[in-house]
PDB file of C-alpha atoms in Angstrom:
ATOM      1  CA  UNK A  83      -7.523  80.521 -12.871  1.00 56.00           C
ATOM      2  CA  UNK A  84      -5.266  83.422 -13.898  1.00 64.00           C
ATOM      3  CA  UNK A  85      -8.150  85.215 -15.590  1.00 68.00           C
ATOM      4  CA  UNK A  86     -10.067  85.139 -12.308  1.00 66.00           C
ATOM      5  CA  UNK A  87      -7.876  87.973 -11.062  1.00 68.00           C
ATOM      6  CA  UNK A  88      -9.254  90.290 -13.727  1.00 70.00           C
ATOM      7  CA  UNK A  89     -12.772  91.527 -13.032  1.00 66.00           C
ATOM      8  CA  UNK A  90     -13.915  92.483 -16.528  1.00 58.00           C
ATOM      9  CA  UNK A  91     -13.177  89.190 -18.343  1.00 57.00           C
ATOM     10  CA  UNK A  92     -14.550  87.175 -15.418  1.00 58.00           C
ATOM     11  CA  UNK A  93     -18.062  88.626 -15.732  1.00 62.00           C
ATOM     12  CA  UNK A  94     -19.291  89.529 -19.179  1.00 64.00           C
ATOM     13  CA  UNK A  95     -20.713  93.037 -18.845  1.00 66.00           C
ATOM     14  CA  UNK A  96     -20.264  94.010 -22.483  1.00 67.00           C
ATOM     15  CA  UNK A  97     -23.087  93.221 -24.848  1.00 78.00           C
ATOM     16  CA  UNK A  98     -20.826  93.069 -27.857  1.00 83.00           C
ATOM     17  CA  UNK A  99     -18.748  89.929 -28.214  1.00 83.00           C
ATOM     18  CA  UNK A 100     -15.828  91.716 -29.880  1.00 86.00           C
ATOM     19  CA  UNK A 101     -15.331  94.022 -26.875  1.00 82.00           C
ATOM     20  CA  UNK A 102     -15.435  91.062 -24.487  1.00 81.00           C
ATOM     21  CA  UNK A 103     -12.909  89.220 -26.633  1.00 84.00           C
ATOM     22  CA  UNK A 104     -10.645  92.273 -26.625  1.00 86.00           C
ATOM     23  CA  UNK A 105     -10.657  92.375 -22.806  1.00 84.00           C
ATOM     24  CA  UNK A 106      -9.866  88.646 -22.712  1.00 85.00           C
ATOM     25  CA  UNK A 107      -6.914  89.139 -25.047  1.00 87.00           C
ATOM     26  CA  UNK A 108      -5.688  92.101 -23.003  1.00 88.00           C
ATOM     27  CA  UNK A 109      -5.849  90.037 -19.814  1.00 87.00           C
ATOM     28  CA  UNK A 110      -3.919  87.207 -21.481  1.00 89.00           C
ATOM     29  CA  UNK A 111      -1.250  89.665 -22.635  1.00 91.00           C
ATOM     30  CA  UNK A 112      -0.898  91.062 -19.118  1.00 90.00           C
ATOM     31  CA  UNK A 113      -0.621  87.565 -17.636  1.00 89.00           C
ATOM     32  CA  UNK A 114       2.056  86.633 -20.170  1.00 91.00           C
ATOM     33  CA  UNK A 115       3.940  89.872 -19.506  1.00 95.00           C
ATOM     34  CA  UNK A 116       3.932  89.232 -15.751  1.00 91.00           C
ATOM     35  CA  UNK A 117       5.157  85.669 -16.246  1.00 90.00           C
ATOM     36  CA  UNK A 118       7.986  86.820 -18.514  1.00 94.00           C
ATOM     37  CA  UNK A 119       9.027  89.507 -16.016  1.00 93.00           C
ATOM     38  CA  UNK A 120       9.237  86.939 -13.237  1.00 91.00           C
ATOM     39  CA  UNK A 121      11.585  84.809 -15.374  1.00 89.00           C
ATOM     40  CA  UNK A 122      14.026  87.669 -16.034  1.00 83.00           C
TER      41      UNK A 122
END
């Protein structure tokens, strides 16, 4: 559900799987960063 807020990982526009995976990892890092900021 958290990844739904990010447009690029939600719809796979990239033809290469490694680029798509990189955007997924970036989105997960941003989600984790936001969660950690809300705890502090």
